[in-house]
Short mmCIF file of C-alpha atoms in Angstrom, two decimals:
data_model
loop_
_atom_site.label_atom_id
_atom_site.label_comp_id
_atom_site.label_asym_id
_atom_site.label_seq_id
_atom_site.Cartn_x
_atom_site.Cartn_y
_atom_site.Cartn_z
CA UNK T 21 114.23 18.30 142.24
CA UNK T 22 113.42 19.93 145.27
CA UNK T 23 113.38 17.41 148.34
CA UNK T 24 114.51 19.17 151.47
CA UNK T 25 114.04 22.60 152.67
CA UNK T 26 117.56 23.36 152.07
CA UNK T 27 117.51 22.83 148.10
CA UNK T 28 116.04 25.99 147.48
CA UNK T 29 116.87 30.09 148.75
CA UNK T 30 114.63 32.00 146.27
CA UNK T 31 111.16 31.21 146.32
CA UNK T 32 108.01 32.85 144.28
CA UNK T 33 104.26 32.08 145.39
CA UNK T 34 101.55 32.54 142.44
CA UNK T 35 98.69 33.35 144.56
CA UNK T 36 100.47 34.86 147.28
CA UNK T 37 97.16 36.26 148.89
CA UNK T 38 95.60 32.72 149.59
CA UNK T 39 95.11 31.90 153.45
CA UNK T 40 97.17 28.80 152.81
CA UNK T 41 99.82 30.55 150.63
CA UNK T 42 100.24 33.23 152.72
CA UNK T 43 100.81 31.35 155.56
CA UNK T 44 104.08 29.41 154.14
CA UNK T 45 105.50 32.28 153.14
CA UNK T 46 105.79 34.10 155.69
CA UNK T 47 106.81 30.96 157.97
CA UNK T 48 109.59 30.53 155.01
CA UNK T 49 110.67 34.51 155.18
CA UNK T 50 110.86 33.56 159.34
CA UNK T 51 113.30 30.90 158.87
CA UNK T 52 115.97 33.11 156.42
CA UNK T 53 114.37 32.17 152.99
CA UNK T 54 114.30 35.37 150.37
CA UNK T 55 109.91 34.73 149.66
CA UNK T 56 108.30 37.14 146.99
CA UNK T 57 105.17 36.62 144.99
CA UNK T 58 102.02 38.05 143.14
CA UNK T 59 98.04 37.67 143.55
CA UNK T 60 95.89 38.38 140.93
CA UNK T 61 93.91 41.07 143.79
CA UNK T 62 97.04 42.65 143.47
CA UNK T 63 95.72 45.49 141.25
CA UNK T 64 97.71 48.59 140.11
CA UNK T 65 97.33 51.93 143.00
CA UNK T 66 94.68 49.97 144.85
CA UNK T 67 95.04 48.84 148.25
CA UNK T 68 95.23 45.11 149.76
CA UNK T 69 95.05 44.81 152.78
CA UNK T 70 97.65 41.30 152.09
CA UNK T 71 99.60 42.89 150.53
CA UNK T 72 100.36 45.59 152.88
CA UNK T 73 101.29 43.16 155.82
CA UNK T 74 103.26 40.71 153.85
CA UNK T 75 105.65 43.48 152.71
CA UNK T 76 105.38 44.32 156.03
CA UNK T 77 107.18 40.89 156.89
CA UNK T 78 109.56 41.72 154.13
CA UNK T 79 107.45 39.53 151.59
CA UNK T 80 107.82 41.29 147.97
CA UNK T 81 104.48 41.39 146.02
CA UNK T 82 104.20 41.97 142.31
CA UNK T 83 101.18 42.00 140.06
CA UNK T 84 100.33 39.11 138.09
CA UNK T 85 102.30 39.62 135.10
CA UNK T 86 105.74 37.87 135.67
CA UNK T 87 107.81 40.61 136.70
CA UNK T 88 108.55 38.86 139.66
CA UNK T 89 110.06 35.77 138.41
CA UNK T 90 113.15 35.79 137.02
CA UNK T 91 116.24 33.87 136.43
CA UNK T 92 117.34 34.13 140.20
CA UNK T 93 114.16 32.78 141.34
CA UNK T 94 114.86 28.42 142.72
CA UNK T 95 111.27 27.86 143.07
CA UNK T 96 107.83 28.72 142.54
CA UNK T 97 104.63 27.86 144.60
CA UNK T 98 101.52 27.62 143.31
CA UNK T 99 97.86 26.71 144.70
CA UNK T 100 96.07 24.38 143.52
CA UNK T 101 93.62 26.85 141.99
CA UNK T 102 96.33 28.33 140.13
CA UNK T 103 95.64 27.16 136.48
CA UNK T 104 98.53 26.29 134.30
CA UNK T 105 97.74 28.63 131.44
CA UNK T 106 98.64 31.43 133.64
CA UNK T 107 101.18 33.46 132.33
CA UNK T 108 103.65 33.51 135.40
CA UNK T 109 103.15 29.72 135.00
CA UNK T 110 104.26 29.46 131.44
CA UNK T 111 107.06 31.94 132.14
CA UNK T 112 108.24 29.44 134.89
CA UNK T 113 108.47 26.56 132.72
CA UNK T 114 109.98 28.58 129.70
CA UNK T 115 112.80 29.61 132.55
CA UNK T 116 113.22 26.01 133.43
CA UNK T 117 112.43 26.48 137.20
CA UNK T 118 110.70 23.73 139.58
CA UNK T 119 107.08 24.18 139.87
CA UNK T 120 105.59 22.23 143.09
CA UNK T 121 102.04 22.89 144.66
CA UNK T 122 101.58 24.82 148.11
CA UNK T 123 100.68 20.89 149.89
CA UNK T 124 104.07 20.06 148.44
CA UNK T 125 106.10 22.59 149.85
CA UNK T 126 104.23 22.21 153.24
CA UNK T 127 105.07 18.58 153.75
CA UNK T 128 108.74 19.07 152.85
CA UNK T 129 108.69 21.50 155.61
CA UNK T 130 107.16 19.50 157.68
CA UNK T 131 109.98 16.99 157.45
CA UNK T 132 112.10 19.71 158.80
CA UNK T 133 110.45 19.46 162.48
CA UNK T 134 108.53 17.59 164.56
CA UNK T 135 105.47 17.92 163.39
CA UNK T 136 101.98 17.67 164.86
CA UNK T 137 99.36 17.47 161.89
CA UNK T 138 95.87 18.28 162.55
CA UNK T 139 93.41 16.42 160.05
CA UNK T 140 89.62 16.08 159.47
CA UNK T 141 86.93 17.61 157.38
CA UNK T 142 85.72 19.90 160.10
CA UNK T 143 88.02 22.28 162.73
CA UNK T 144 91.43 21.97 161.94
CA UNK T 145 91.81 25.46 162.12
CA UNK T 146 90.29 26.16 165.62
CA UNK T 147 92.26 22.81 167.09
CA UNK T 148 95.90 24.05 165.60
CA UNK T 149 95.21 27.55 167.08
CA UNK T 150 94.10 26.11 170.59
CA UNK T 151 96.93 24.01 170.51
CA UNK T 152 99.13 26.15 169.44
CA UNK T 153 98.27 28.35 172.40
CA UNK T 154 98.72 25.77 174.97
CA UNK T 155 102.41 25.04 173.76
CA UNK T 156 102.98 28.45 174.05
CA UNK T 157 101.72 28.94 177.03
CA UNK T 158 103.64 25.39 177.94
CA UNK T 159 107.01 27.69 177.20
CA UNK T 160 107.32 24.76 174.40
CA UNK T 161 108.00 28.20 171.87
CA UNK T 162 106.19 26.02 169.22
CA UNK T 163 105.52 27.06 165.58
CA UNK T 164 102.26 27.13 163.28
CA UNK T 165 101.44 27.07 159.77
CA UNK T 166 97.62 27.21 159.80
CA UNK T 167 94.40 28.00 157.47
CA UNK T 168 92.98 31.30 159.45
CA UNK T 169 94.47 33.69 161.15
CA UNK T 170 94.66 33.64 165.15
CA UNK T 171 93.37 36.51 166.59
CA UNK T 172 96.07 36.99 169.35
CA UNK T 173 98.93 37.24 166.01
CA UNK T 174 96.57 39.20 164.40
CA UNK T 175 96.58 42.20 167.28
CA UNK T 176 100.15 42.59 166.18
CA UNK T 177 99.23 43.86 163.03
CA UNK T 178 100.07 40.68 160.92
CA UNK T 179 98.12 37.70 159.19
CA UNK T 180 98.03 35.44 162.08
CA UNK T 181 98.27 32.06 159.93
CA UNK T 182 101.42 31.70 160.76
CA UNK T 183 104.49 31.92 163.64
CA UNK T 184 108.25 30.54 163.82
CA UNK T 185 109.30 29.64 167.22
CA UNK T 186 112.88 27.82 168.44
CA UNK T 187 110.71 24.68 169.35
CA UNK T 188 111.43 21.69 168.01
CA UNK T 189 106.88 21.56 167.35
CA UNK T 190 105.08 22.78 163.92
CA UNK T 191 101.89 22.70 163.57
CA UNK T 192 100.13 22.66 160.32
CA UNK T 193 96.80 21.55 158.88
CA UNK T 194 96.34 18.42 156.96
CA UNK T 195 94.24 18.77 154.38
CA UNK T 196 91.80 16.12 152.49
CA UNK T 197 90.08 18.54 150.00
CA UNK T 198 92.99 18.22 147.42
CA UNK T 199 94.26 14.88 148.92
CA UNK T 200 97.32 16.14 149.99
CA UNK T 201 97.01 14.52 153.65
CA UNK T 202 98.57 11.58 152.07
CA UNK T 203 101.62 13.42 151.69
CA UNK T 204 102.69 14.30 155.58
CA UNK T 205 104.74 11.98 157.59
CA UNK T 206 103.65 13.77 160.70
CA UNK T 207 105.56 12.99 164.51
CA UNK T 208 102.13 13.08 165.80
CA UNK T 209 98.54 12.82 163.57
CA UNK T 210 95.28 13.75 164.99
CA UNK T 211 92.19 12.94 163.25
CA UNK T 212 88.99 15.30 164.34
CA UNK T 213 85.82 13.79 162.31
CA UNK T 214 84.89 12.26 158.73
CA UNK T 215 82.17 13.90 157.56
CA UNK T 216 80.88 13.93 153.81
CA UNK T 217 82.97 17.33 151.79
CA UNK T 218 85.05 17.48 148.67
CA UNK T 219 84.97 13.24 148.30
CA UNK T 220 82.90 10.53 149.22
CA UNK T 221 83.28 9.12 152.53
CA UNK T 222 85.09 5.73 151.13
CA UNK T 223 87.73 8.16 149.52
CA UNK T 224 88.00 10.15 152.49
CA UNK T 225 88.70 6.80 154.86
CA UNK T 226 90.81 5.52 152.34
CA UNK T 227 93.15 9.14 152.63
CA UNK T 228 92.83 8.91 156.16
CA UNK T 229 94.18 5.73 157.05
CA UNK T 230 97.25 6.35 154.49
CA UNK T 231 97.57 9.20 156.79
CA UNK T 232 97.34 7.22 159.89
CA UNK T 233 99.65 4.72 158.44
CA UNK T 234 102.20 8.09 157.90
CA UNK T 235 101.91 9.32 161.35
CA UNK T 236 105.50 8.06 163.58
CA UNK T 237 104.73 7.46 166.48
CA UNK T 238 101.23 9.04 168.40
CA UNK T 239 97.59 8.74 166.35
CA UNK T 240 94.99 10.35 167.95
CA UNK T 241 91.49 10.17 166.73
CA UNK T 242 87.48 11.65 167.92
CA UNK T 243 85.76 8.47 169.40
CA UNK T 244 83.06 10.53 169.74
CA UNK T 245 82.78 10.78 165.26
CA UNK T 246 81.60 7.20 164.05
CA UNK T 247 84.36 7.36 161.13
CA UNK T 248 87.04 8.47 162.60
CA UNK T 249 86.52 6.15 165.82
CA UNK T 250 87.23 3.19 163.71
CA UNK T 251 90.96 4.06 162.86
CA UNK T 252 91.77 4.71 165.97
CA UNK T 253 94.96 3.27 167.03
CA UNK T 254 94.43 3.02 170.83
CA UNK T 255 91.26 4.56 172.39
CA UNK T 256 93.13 5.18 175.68
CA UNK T 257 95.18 8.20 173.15
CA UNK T 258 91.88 9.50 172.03
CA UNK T 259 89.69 12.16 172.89
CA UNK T 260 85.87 12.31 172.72
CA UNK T 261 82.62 14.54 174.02
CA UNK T 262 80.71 12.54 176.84
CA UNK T 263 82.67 9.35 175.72
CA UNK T 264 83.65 6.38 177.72
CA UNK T 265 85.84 4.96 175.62
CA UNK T 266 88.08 7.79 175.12
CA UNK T 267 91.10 8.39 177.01
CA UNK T 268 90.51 12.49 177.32
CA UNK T 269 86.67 13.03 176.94
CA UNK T 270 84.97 16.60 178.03
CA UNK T 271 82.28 15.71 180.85
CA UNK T 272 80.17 18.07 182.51
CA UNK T 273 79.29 20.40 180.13
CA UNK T 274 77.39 23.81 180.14
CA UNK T 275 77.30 26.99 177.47
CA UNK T 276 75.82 29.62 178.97
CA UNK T 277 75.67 32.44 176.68
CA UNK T 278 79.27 32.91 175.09
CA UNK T 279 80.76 30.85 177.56
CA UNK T 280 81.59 27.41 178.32
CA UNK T 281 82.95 24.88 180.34
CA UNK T 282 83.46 21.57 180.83
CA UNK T 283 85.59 18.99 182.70
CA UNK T 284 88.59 16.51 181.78
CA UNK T 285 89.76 14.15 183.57
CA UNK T 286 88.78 15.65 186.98
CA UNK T 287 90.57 19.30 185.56
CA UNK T 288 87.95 22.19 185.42
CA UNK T 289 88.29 23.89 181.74
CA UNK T 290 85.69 27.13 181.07
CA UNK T 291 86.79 28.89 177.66
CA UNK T 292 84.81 32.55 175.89
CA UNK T 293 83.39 30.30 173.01
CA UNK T 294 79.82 28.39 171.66
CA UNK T 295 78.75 25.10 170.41
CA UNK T 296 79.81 21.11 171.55
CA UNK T 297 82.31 20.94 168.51
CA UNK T 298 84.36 23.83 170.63
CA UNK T 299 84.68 21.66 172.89
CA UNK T 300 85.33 18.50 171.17
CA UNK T 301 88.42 20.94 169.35
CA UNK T 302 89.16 22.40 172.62
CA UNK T 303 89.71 18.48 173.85
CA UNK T 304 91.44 17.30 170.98
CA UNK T 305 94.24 19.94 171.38
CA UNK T 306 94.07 18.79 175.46
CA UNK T 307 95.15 15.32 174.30
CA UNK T 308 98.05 15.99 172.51
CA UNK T 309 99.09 18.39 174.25
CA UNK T 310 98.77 16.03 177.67
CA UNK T 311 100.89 13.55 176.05
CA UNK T 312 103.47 15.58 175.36
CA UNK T 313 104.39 16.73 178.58
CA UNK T 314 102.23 19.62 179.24
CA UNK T 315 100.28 19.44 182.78
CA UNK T 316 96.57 19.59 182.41
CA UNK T 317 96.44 22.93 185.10
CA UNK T 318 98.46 24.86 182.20
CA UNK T 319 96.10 23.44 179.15
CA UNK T 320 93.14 25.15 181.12
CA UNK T 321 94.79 28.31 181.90
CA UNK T 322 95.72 28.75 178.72
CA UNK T 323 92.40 27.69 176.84
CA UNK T 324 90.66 30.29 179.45
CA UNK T 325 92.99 32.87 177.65
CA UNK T 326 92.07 31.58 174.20
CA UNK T 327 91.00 34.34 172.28
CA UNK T 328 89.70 32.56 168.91
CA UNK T 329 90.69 32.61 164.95
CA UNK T 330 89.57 34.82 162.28
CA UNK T 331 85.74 34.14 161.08
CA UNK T 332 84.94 31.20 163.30
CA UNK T 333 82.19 31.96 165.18
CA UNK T 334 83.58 35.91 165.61
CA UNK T 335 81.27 37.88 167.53
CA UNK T 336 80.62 40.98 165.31
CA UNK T 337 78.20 42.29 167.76
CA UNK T 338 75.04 43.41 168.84
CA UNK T 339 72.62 46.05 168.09
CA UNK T 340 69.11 46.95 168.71
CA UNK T 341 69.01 43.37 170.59
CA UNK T 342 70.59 41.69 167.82
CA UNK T 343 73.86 39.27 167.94
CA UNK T 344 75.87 39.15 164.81
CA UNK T 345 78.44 36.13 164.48
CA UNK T 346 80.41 35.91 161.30
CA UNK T 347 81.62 32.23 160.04
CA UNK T 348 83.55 30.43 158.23
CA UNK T 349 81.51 27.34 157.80
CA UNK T 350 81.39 26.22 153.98
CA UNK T 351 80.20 22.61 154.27
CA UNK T 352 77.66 21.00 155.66
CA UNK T 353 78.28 19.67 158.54
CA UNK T 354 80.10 22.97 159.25
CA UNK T 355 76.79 25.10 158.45
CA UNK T 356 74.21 22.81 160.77
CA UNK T 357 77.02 23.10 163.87
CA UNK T 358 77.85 26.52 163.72
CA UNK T 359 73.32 26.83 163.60
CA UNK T 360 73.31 24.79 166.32
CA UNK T 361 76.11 26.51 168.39
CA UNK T 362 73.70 29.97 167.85
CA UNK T 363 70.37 28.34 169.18
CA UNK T 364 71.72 28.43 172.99
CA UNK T 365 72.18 31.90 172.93
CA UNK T 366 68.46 33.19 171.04
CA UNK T 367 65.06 32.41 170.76
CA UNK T 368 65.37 32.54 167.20
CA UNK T 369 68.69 32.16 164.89
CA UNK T 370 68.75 33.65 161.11
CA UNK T 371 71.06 31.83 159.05
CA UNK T 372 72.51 33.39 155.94
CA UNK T 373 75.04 31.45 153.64
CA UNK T 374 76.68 31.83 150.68
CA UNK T 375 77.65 28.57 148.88
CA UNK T 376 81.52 28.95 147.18
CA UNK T 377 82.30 27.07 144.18
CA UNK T 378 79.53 25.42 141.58
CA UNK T 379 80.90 22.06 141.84
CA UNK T 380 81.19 21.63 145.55
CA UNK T 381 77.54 23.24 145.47
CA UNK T 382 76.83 20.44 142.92
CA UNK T 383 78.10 17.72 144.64
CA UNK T 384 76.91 18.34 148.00
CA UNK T 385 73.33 19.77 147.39
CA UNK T 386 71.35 16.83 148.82
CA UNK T 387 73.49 17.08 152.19
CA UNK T 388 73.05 20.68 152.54
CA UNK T 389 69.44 20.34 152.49
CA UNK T 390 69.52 17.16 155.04
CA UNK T 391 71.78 18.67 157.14
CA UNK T 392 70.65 22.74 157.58
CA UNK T 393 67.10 21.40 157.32
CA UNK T 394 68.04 18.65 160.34
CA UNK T 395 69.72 21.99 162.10
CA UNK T 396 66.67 24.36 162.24
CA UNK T 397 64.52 24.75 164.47
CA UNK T 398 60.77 25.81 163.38
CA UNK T 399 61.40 29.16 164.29
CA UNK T 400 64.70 29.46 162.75
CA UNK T 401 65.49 30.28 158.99
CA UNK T 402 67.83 30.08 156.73
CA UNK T 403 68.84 32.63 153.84
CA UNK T 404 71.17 32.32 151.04
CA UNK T 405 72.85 34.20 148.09
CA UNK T 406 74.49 33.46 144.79
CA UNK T 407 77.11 30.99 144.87
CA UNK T 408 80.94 32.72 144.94
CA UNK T 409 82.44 32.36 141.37
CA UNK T 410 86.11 32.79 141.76
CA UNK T 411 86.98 32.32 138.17
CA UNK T 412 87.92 28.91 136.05
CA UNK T 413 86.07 26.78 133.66
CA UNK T 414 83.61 26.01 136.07
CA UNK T 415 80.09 24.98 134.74
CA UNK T 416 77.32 27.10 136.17
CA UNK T 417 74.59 24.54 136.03
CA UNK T 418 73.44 25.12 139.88
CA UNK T 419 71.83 28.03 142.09
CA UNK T 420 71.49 28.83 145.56
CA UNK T 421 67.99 29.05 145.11
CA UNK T 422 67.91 25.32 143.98
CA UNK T 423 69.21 24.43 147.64
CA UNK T 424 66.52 27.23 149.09
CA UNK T 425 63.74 25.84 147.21
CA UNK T 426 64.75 22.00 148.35
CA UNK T 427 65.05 23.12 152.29
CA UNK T 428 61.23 24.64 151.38
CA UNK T 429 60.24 21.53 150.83
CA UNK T 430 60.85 19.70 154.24
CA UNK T 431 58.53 22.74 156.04
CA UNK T 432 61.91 24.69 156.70
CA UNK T 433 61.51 29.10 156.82
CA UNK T 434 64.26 29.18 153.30
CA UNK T 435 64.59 32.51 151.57
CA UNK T 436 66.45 33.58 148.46
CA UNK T 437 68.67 36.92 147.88
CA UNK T 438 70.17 36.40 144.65
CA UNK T 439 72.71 39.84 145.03
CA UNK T 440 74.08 39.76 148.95
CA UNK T 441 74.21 43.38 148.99
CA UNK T 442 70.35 43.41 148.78
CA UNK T 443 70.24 41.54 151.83
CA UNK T 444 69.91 43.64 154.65
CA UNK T 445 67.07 45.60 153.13
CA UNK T 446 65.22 42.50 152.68
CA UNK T 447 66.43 40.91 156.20
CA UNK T 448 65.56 43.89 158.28
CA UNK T 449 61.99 43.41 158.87
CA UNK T 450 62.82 39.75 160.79
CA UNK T 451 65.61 41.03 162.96
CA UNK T 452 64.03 41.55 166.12
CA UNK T 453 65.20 41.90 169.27
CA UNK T 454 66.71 38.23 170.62
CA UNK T 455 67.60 37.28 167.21
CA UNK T 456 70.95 36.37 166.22
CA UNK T 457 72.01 37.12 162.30
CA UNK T 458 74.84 34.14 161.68
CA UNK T 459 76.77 35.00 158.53
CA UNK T 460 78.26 31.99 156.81
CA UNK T 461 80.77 31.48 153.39
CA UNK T 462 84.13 30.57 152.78
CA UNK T 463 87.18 31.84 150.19
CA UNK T 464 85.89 34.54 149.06
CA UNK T 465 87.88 37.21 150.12
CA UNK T 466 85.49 40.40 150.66
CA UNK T 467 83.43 38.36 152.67
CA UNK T 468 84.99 39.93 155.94
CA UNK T 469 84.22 43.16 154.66
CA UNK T 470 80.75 42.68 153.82
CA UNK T 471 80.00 40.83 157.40
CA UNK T 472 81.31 44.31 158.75
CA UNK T 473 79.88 46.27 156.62
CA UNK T 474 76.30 44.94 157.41
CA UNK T 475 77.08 44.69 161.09
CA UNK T 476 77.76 48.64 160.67
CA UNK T 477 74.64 49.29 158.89
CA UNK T 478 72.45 47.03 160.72
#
């Protein structure tokens, strides 16, 4: 049974390429650990681009087909959309070796530092990173285990989801979607919004508060986010966006183009960014990072520094008068903020999104609709392709177009491009000068390319 990060040497990671994968392992081959694994876009004479800078880092990568496992190997790692009738999963068990899941692994490392855990269903990604910065900055030398790449680590050629420092902090993400926030018995827990994703909210408060109830000794929550405001543990530890209840909340603030700035606590703060929830992130990582020692002068020269993650909100662009932003957002609450965030800087905003997964599409259809619709403005619209399959058993009794055709019918400009590669042709007629093209979808992984590969074609 493996209980403590010392119980294992060899470890093997089936699905190696995943942002979350990808991220432990290299944080593993950082502290001494021997980390090799395989990816099923690990294809034979074919680049990936993964691939390339995890061997790079000294990570071994091996196709799909079991070579890599073998009687040396302590451990394997697996996501949890790693299926067990894959082979490399039956040769594990026929070799007798410990299986656990990626969230596993994570909170046993966790238990190895003192660990700052960022939860919620919206920005854990962007609040780690900006935290993560600060600490540095703070000369705290802290570490980070996170779900995107930050695009300072990425300059160096690597990943950018994850760092090892001599600190005594790790940051990692928390994650609800597979329930694994229950497992982390953070030093510190900070709880950025509740908003409708993979579970009903009542499932999603009930993982929450086992996760406040896990956190040692500091709980911080968003006062300004009606759900997570009511398990806070002490409003005067909080943060929160024009909120007078919180102990850290952002006043005074302005977005003026790509920038914006706002005040805390009497500090000045001005950060290259868009959109309220950037600042609501950017105050969440000032709150922790205030009560741990680190002077609020330093937290705003570092966020001024802050140079963003990979695909949230990345500015592609612009070209013949257009603005292209590439996203991340996937749900929707996500989708209608990251719309919102765009409407500041154009008269008009075209939306496109592609939907990943048929049973998250499924499940939250009616709150796409409420929520994009809600976002729009009458001059705005919003486009979408085909749904991402990434393989399974999954049931393909849903369509894009079902959500497009819904949004028609509260008055909204909705559009439907069944192939995404047929998009520009169809787009190019609408993007006039002042418009800004926002391109949004999650875990698929030649969405970066294609966001390029439009901007370059645009």
């Amino acid at each position: 049974m493996i209980k403590n990060i010392n119980d294992f040497r060899n470890v093997f990671f089936i699905g190696v390429a995943g942002v979350g994968m990808s991220a432990i392992t290299q944080y593993l081959k950082g502290i001494g650990k021997n980390v090799s694994g395989s990816d099923r876009y690990f294809l034979p004479e074919t680049y990936n681009k993964t691939k390339t800078q995890l061997e790079n880092e000294g990570i071994l990568c091996f196709l799909q087909d079991g070579s890599g496992i073998t009687e040396n190997t302590d451990l394997i790692v697996v996501s949890t959309a790693i299926e067990d009738t894959v082979f490399e999963v039956q040769k594990a068990k026929e070799l007798g070796i410990p299986i656990i899941k990626r969230s596993e692994l994570l909170s046993i490392i966790a238990k190895s530092k003192k660990t700052i855990a960022v939860a919620g269903t919206s920005g854990k990604s962007t609040t780690s990173a900006m935290l993560f910065q600060i600490l540095l900055d703070a000369q705290l030398e802290p570490s980070i285990i996170s779900g995107a790449g930050l695009t300072s680590i990425i300059k160096q050629g690597k990943i950018g989801n994850a760092a090892v420092g001599k600190g005594d902090w790790l940051i990692i993400e928390a994650d609800e979607s597979d329930g694994s926030v229950v497992q982390y018995e953070p030093e510190i827990g900070m709880l950025l919004n509740i908003d409708k994703d993979h579970q009903e909210i009542d499932e999603l408060i009930e993982l929450f508060t086992i996760f406040k109830n896990n956190t040692k000794s500091l709980f911080v929550v968003n006062q300004s986010n009606t759900l997570a405001k009511s398990l806070s543990a002490n409003p005067k530890n909080d943060f929160g966006f024009e909120d007078e209840n919180a102990g850290f909340s952002a006043e005074n603030f302005q977005q003026n183009g790509f920038h914006l700035s706002f005040e805390v606590l009497n500090q000045k703060f001005a950060m290259n960014s868009i959109g309220r929830h950037s600042v609501e992130n950017a105050t969440a990582a000032i709150a922790v990072a205030h009560q741990i020692g680190v002077d609020l002068r330093i937290c705003a020269e570092s966020l001024s520094k802050y140079e963003g993650i990979y695909r949230r909100h990345q500015i592609l662009g612009q070209k013949n008068g257009v603005w292209v932003i590439d996203d991340y957002a996937h749900n929707p609450a996500k989708c209608a903020a990251s719309i919102k965030a765009c409407q500041p800087l154009a008269d008009k905003v075209i939306a496109w999104f592609q939907p990943h997964g048929y049973g998250p599409t499924r499940f939250l259809r009616k709150d796409f609709v409420e929520e994009i619709s809600d976002a729009l403005r009458p001059q705005d619209e919003i486009w979408m392709s085909e749904i991402f399959y990434a393989g399974g058993t999954a049931v393909k009794d849903i369509s894009a177009n079902d959500l497009i055709e819904d949004i028609k019918k509260k008055g909204k400009n909705a559009h439907f491009v069944e192939d995404r590669n047929n998009l520009l042709e169809v787009l190019k007629p609408e993007l006039k000068e002042g418009t800004v093209l926002l391109l949004m979808g999650a875990r698929d992984p030649s969405l970066e390319e294609f966001c390029k590969d439009l901007f370059e074609k645009l």
